[in-house]
CSV table of C-alpha atoms in Angstrom, one decimal:
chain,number,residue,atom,x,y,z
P,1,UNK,CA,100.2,32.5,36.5
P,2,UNK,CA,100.4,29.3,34.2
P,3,UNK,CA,104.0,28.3,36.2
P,4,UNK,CA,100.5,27.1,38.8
P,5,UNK,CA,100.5,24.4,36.5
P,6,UNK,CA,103.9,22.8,37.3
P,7,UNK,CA,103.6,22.7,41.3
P,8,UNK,CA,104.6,19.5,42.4
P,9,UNK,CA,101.3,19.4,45.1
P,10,UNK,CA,99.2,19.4,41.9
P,11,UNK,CA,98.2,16.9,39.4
P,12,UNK,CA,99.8,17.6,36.1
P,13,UNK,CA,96.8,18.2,33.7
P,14,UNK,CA,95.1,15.0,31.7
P,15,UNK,CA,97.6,12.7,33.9
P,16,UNK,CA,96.0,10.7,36.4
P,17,UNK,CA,98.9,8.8,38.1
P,18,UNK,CA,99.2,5.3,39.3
P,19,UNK,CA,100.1,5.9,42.9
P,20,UNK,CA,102.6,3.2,42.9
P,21,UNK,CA,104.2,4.2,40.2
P,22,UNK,CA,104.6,7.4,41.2
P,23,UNK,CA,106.7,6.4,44.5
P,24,UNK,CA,108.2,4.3,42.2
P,25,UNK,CA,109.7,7.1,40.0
P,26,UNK,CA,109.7,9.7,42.8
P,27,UNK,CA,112.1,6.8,45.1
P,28,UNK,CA,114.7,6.2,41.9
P,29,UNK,CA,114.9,10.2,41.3
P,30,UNK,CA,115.8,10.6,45.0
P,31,UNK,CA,118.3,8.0,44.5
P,32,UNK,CA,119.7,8.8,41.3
P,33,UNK,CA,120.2,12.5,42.5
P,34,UNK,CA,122.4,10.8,45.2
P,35,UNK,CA,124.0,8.5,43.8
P,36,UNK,CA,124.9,11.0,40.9
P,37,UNK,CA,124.9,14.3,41.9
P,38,UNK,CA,123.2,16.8,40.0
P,39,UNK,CA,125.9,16.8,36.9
P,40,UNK,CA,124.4,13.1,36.4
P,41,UNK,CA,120.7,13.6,37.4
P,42,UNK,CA,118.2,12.5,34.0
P,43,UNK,CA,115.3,11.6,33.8
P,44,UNK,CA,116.5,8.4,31.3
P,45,UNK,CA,118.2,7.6,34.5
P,46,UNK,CA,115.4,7.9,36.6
P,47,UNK,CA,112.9,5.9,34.0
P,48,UNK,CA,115.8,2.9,33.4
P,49,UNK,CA,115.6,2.5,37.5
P,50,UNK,CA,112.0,3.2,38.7
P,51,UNK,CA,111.2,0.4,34.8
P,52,UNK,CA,109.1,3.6,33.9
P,53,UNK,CA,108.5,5.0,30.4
P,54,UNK,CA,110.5,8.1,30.0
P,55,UNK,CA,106.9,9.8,28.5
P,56,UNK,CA,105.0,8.7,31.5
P,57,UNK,CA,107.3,10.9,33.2
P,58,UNK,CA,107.1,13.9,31.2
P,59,UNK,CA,103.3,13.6,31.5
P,60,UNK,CA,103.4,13.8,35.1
P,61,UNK,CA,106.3,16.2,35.3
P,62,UNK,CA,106.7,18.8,32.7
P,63,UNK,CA,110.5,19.2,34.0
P,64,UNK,CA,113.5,17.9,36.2
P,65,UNK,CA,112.9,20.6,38.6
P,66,UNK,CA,108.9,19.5,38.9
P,67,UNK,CA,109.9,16.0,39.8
P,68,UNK,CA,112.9,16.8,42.0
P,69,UNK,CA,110.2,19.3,43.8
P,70,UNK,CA,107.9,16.4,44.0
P,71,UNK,CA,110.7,14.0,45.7
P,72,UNK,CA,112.2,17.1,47.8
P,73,UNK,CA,108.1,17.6,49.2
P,74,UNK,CA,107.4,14.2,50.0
P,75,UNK,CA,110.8,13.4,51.6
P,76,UNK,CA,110.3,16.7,53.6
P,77,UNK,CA,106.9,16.0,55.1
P,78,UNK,CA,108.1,13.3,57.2
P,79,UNK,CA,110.6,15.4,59.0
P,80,UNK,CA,109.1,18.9,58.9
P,81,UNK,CA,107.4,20.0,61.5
P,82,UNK,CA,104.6,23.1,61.1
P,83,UNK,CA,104.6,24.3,64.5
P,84,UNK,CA,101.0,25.8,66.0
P,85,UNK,CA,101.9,26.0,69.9
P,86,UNK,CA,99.8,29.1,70.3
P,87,UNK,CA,102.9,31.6,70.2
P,88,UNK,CA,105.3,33.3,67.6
P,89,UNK,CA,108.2,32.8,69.5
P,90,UNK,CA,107.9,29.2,69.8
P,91,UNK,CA,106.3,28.7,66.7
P,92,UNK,CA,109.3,30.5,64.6
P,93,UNK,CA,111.8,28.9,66.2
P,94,UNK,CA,109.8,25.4,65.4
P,95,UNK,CA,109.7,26.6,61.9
P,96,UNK,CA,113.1,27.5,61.8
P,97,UNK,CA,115.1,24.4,63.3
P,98,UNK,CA,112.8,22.3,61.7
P,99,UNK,CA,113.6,23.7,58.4
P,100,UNK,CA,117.3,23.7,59.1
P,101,UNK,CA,117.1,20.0,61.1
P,102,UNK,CA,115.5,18.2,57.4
P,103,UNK,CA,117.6,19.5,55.5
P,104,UNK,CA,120.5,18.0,57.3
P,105,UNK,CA,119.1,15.2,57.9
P,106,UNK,CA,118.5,12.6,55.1
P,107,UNK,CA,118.3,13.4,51.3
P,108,UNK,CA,115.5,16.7,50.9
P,109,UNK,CA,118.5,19.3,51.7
P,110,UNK,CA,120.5,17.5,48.8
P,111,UNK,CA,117.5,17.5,46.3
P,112,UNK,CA,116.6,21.2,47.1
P,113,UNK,CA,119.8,22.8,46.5
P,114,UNK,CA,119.9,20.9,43.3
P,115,UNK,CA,116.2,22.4,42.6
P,116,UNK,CA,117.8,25.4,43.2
P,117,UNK,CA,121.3,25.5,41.3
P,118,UNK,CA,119.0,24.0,38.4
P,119,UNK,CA,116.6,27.2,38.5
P,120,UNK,CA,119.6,29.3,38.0
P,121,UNK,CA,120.3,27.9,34.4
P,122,UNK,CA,117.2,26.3,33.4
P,123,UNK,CA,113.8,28.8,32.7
P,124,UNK,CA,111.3,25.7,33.4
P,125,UNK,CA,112.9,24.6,37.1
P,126,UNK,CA,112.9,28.8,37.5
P,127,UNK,CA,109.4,28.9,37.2
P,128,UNK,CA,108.7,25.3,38.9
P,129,UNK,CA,110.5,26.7,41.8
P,130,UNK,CA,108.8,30.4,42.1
P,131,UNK,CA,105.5,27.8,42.0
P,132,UNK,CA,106.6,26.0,45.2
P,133,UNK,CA,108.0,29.1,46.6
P,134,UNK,CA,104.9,31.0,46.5
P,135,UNK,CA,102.8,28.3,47.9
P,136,UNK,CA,105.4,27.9,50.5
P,137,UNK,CA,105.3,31.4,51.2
P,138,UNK,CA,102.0,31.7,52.2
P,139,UNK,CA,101.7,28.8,54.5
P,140,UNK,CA,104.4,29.5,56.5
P,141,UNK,CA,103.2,33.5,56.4
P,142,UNK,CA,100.1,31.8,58.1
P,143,UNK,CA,102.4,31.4,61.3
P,144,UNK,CA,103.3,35.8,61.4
P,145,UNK,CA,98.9,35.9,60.3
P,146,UNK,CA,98.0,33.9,63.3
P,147,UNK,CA,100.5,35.7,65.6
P,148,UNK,CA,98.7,38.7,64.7
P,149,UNK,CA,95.0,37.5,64.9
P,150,UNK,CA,96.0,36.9,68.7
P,151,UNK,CA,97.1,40.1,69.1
P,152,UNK,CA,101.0,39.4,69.4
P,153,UNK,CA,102.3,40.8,66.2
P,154,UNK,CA,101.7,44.3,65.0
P,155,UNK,CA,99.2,44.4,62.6
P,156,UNK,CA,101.0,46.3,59.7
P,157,UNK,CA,103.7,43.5,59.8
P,158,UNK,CA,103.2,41.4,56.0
P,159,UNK,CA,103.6,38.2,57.7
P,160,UNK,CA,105.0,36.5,54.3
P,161,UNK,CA,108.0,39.1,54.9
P,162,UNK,CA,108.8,37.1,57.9
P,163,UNK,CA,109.2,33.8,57.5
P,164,UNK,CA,110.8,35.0,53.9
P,165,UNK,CA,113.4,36.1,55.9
P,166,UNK,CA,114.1,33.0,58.6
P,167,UNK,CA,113.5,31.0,54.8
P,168,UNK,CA,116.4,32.7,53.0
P,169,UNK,CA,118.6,32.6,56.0
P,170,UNK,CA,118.2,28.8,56.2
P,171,UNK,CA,118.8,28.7,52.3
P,172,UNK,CA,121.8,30.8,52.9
P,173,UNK,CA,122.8,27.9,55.2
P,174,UNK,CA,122.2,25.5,52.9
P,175,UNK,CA,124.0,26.7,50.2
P,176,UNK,CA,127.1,27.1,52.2
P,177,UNK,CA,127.1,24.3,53.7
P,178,UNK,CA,126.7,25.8,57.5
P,179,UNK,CA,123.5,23.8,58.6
P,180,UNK,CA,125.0,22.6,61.8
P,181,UNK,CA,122.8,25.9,63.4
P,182,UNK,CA,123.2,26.2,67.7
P,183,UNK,CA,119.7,26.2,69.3
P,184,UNK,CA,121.2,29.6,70.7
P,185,UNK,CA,121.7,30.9,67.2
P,186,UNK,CA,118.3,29.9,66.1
P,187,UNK,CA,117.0,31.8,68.9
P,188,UNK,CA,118.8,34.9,68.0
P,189,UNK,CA,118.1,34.9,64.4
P,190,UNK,CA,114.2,34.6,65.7
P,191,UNK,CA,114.9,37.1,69.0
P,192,UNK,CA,116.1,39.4,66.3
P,193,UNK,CA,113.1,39.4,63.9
P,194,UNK,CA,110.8,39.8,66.9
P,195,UNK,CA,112.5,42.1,69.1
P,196,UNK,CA,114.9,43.8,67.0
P,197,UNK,CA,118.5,44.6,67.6
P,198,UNK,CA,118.1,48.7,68.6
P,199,UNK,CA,119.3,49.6,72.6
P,200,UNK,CA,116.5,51.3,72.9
P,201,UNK,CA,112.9,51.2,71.1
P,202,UNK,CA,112.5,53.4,68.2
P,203,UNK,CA,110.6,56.7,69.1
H,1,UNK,CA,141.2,27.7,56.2
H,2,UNK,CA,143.6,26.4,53.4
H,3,UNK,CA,140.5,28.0,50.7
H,4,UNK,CA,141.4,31.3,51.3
H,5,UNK,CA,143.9,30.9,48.9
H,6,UNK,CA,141.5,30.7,46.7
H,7,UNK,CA,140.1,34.3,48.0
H,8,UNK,CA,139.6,36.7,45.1
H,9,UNK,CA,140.9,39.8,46.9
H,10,UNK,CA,144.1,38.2,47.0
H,11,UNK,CA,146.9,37.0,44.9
H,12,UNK,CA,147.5,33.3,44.1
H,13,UNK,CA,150.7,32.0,45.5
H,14,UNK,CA,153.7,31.7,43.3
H,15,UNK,CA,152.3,33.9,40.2
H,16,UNK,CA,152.9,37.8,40.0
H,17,UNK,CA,149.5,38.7,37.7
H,18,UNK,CA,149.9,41.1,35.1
H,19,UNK,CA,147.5,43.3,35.0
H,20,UNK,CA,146.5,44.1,31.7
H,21,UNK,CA,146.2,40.2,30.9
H,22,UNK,CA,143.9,40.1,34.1
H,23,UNK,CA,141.7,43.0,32.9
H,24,UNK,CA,141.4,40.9,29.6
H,25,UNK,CA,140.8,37.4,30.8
H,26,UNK,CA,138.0,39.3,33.4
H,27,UNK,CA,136.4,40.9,30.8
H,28,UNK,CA,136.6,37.6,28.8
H,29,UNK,CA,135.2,35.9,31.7
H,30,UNK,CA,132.6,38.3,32.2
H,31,UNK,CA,131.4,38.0,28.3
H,32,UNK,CA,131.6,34.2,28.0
H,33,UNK,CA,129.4,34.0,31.1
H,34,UNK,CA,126.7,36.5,29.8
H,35,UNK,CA,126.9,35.2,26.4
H,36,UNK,CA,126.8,31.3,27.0
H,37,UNK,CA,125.2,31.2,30.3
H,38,UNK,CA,126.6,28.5,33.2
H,39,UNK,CA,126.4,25.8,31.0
H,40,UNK,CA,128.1,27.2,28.1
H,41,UNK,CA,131.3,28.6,30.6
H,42,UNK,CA,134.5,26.8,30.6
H,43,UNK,CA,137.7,28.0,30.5
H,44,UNK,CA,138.8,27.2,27.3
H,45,UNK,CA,136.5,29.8,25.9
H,46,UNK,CA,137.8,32.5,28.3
H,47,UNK,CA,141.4,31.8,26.8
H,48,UNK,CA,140.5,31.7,23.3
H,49,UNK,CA,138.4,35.0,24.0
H,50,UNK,CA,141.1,36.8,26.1
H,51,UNK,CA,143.9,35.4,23.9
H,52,UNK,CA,145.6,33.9,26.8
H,53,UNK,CA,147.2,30.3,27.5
H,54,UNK,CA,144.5,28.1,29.9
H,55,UNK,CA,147.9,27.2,32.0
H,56,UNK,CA,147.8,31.0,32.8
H,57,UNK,CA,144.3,31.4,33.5
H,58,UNK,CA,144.7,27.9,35.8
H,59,UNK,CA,148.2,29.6,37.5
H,60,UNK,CA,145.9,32.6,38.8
H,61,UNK,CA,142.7,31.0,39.5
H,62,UNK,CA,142.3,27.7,40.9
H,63,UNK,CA,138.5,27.4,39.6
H,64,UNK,CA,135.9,28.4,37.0
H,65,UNK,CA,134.5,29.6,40.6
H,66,UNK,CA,137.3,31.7,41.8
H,67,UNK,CA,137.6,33.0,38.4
H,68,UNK,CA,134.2,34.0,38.5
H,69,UNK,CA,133.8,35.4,42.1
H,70,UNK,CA,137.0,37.9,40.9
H,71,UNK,CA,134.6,38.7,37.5
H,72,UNK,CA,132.3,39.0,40.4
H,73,UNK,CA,134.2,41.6,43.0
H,74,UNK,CA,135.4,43.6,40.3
H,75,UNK,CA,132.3,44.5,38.5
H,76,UNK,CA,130.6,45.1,42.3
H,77,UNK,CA,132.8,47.6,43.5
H,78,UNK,CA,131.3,49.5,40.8
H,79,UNK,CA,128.2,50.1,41.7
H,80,UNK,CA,127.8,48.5,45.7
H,81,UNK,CA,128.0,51.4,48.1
H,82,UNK,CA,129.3,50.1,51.4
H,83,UNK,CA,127.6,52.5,53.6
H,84,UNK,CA,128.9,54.6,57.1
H,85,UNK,CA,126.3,57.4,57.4
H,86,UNK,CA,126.6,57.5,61.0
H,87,UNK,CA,123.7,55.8,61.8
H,88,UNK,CA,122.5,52.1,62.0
H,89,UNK,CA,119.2,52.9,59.7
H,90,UNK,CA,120.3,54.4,56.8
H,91,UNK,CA,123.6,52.1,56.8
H,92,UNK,CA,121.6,49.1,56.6
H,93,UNK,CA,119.2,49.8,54.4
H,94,UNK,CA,122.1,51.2,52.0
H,95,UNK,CA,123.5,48.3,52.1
H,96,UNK,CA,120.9,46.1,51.4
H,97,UNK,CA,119.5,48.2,48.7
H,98,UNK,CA,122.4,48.6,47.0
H,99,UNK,CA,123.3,44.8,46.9
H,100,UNK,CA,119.7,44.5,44.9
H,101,UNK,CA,120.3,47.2,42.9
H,102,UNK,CA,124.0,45.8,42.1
H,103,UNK,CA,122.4,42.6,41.5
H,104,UNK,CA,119.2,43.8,39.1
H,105,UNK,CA,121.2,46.1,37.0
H,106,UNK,CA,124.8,45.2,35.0
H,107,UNK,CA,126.2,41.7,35.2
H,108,UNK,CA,127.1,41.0,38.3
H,109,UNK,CA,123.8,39.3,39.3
H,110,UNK,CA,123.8,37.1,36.7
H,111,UNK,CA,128.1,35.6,37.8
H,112,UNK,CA,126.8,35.5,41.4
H,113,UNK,CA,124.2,33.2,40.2
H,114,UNK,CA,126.7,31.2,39.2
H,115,UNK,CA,128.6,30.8,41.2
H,116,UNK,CA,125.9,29.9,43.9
H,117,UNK,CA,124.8,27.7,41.5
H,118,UNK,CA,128.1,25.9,40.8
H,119,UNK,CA,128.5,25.6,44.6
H,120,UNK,CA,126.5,23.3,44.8
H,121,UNK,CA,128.0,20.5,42.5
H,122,UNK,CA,131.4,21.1,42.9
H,123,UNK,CA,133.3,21.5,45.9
H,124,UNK,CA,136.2,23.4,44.4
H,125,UNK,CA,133.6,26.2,43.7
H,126,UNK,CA,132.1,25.5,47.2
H,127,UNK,CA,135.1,26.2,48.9
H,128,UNK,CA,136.2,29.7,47.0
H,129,UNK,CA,132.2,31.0,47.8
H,130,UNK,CA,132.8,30.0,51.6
H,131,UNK,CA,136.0,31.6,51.8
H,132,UNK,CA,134.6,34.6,49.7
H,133,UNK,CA,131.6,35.4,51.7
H,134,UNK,CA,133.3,34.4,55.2
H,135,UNK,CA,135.1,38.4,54.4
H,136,UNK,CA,132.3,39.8,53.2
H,137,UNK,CA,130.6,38.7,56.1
H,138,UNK,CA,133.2,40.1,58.6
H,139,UNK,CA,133.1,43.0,56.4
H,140,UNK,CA,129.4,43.6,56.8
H,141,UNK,CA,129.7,43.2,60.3
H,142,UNK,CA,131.4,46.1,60.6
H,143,UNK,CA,128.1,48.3,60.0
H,144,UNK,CA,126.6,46.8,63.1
H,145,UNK,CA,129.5,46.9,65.1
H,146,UNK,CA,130.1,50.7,64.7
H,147,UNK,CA,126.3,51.3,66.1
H,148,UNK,CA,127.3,49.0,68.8
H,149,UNK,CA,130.1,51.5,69.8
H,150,UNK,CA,127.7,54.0,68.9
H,151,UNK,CA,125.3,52.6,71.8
H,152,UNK,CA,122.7,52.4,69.1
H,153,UNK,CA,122.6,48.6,68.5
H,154,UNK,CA,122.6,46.2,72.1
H,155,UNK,CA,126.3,44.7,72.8
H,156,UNK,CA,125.0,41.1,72.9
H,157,UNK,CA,124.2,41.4,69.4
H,158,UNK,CA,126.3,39.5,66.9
H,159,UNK,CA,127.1,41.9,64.1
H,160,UNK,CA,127.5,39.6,61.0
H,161,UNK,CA,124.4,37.2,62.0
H,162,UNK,CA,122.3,40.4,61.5
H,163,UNK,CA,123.9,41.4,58.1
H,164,UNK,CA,123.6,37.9,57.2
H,165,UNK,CA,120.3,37.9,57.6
H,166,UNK,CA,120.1,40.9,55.2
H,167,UNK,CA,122.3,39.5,52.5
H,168,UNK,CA,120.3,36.0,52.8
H,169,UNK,CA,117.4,37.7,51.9
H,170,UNK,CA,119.0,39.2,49.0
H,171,UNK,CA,120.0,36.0,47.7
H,172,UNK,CA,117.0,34.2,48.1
H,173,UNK,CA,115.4,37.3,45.8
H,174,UNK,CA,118.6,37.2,43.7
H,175,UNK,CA,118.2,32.8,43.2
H,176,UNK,CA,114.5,33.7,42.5
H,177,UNK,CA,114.8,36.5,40.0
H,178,UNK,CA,112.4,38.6,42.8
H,179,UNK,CA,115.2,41.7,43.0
H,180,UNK,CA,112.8,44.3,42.2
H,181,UNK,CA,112.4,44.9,45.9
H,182,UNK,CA,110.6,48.3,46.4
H,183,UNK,CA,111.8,51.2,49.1
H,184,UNK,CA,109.3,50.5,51.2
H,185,UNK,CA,109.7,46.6,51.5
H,186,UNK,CA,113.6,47.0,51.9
H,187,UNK,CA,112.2,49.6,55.0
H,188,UNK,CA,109.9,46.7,56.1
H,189,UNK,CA,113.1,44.3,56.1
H,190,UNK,CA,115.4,47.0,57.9
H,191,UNK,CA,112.9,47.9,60.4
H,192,UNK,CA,111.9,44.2,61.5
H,193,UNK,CA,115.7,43.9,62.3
H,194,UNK,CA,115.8,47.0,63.9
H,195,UNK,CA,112.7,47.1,66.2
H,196,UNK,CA,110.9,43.9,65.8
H,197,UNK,CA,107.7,42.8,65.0
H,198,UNK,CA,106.2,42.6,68.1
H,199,UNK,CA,103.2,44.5,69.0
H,200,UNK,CA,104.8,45.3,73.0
H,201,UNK,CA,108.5,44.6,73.5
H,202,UNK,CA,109.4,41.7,74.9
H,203,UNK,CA,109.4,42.0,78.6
């Protein structure tokens, strides 16, 4: 796929960036997304704050939605935790909470919804966002693969299903507003997708 | 919740709606939307289309979004089957096939979009999704509470944190463009919420 191209964890092609520029441009689109909102998000505004060229911009991020992706990663690392304690059930719920925790916490849950409400009107932050998605995908799928290497997880289980599903349900949160998730619902959400909900096994 | 006022399923206080003019200003709605996409949609070009007065449009909706999730509930009931075959299986994975197919084919897809999209920048629109999906959720519910009287689903099983986990899913295909879900992954999404993933059942 050529969207490959516009995946914030990549360098944009024939662009080598100055590092401190970059968290230059990366801190003013965080804060003019804030201060703003999305309605007001540009990337003039962005280049007038970070001092930046708007074309240096455009050469290192070939849309909004590529640099917003860019902030919403780096912001997200710090918080994020990608559990490996050696079970599913601890592991998902890690994955889970800690998904739901940075989001509320701090500016990434602000800057990916605005990702996404862009995608739904704009083709390039669409295909900037599969990109990320994709990536995403398959590391947190890594979490159902391991479960399964060890024997815990049934082996015709596609583990990026999974976490696809504990994913949208956390953007589903987001989008409404209804982050404020009980440690007791996060456990059923994961109880659920482990144990399933029938009184008795399927035969 | 004073915002289910805003509630398409019912009327707005104080203003009798007359229901050819409704038909008209939905179907203007419906057609502004599909033509000029979210950024293009305002409600001066649904009253010029339907040949109504904006105070009129403004009287019976209090949003573009309320406007929209009405375009939205009418044009659903269409095609959405909302399922009671009798058993838990087939109900769920009716009804989360049919909200793709609803979704993929017709308009209704692209007005959910946005109004998920518009959700996120404006609270007016925020607040008429919340109240809007806080019945459908109670709705959806049902399905898993009848198998619960059915002995079919546990007791200690909330009903609409399971169908909210369906629809999330949904949505995160829907905001994704990813609807073209096949029979067998829908099967892999019921069953995982049916009967886990877990290779032996949790002891």
């Amino acid at each position: 796929m050529a969207e490959t191209e516009t995946t914030p964890a990549r360098r944009s092609i024939g662009a080598t960036r100055n590092p401190a520029s970059e968290a230059a441009i990366l801190a003013a689109a965080e804060a003019v997304l804030v201060e703003n909102g999305i309605g007001g998000f540009s990337i003039e505004a962005v280049a007038r704050r970070a001092r930046a060229g708007k074309p240096t911009i455009y050469r290192w991020w070939p849309s909004q939605a590529a640099l917003l992706l860019d902030v919403y990663h780096s912001r997200k690392r710090v918080s994020f935790v990608f559990p490996d304690k050696g079970n599913v059930r601890d592991d998902l719920r890690t994955y889970l909470s800690s998904l739901l925790v940075t989001w509320r916490e701090g500016t990434s849950g602000a800057v990916f919804r605005s990702v996404l409400a862009k995608a739904q009107g704009e083709p390039d932050a669409l295909a900037a966002l599969c990109a990320y998605m994709a990536e995403r995908r398959s590391e947190s799928g890594g979490i159902v693969a391991k479960a399964q290497a060890r024997g815990e997880v049934r082996p015709d289980v596609r583990p990026e299903l999974i976490t696809e599903l504990l994913s949208s349900f956390a953007w589903g949160r987001l989008l409404t507003e209804r982050l404020d998730v009980s440690d007791e619902e996060v456990d059923a959400v994961v109880d659920t997708v482990l144990a399933g909900i029938l009184a008795k096994p399927a035969g």
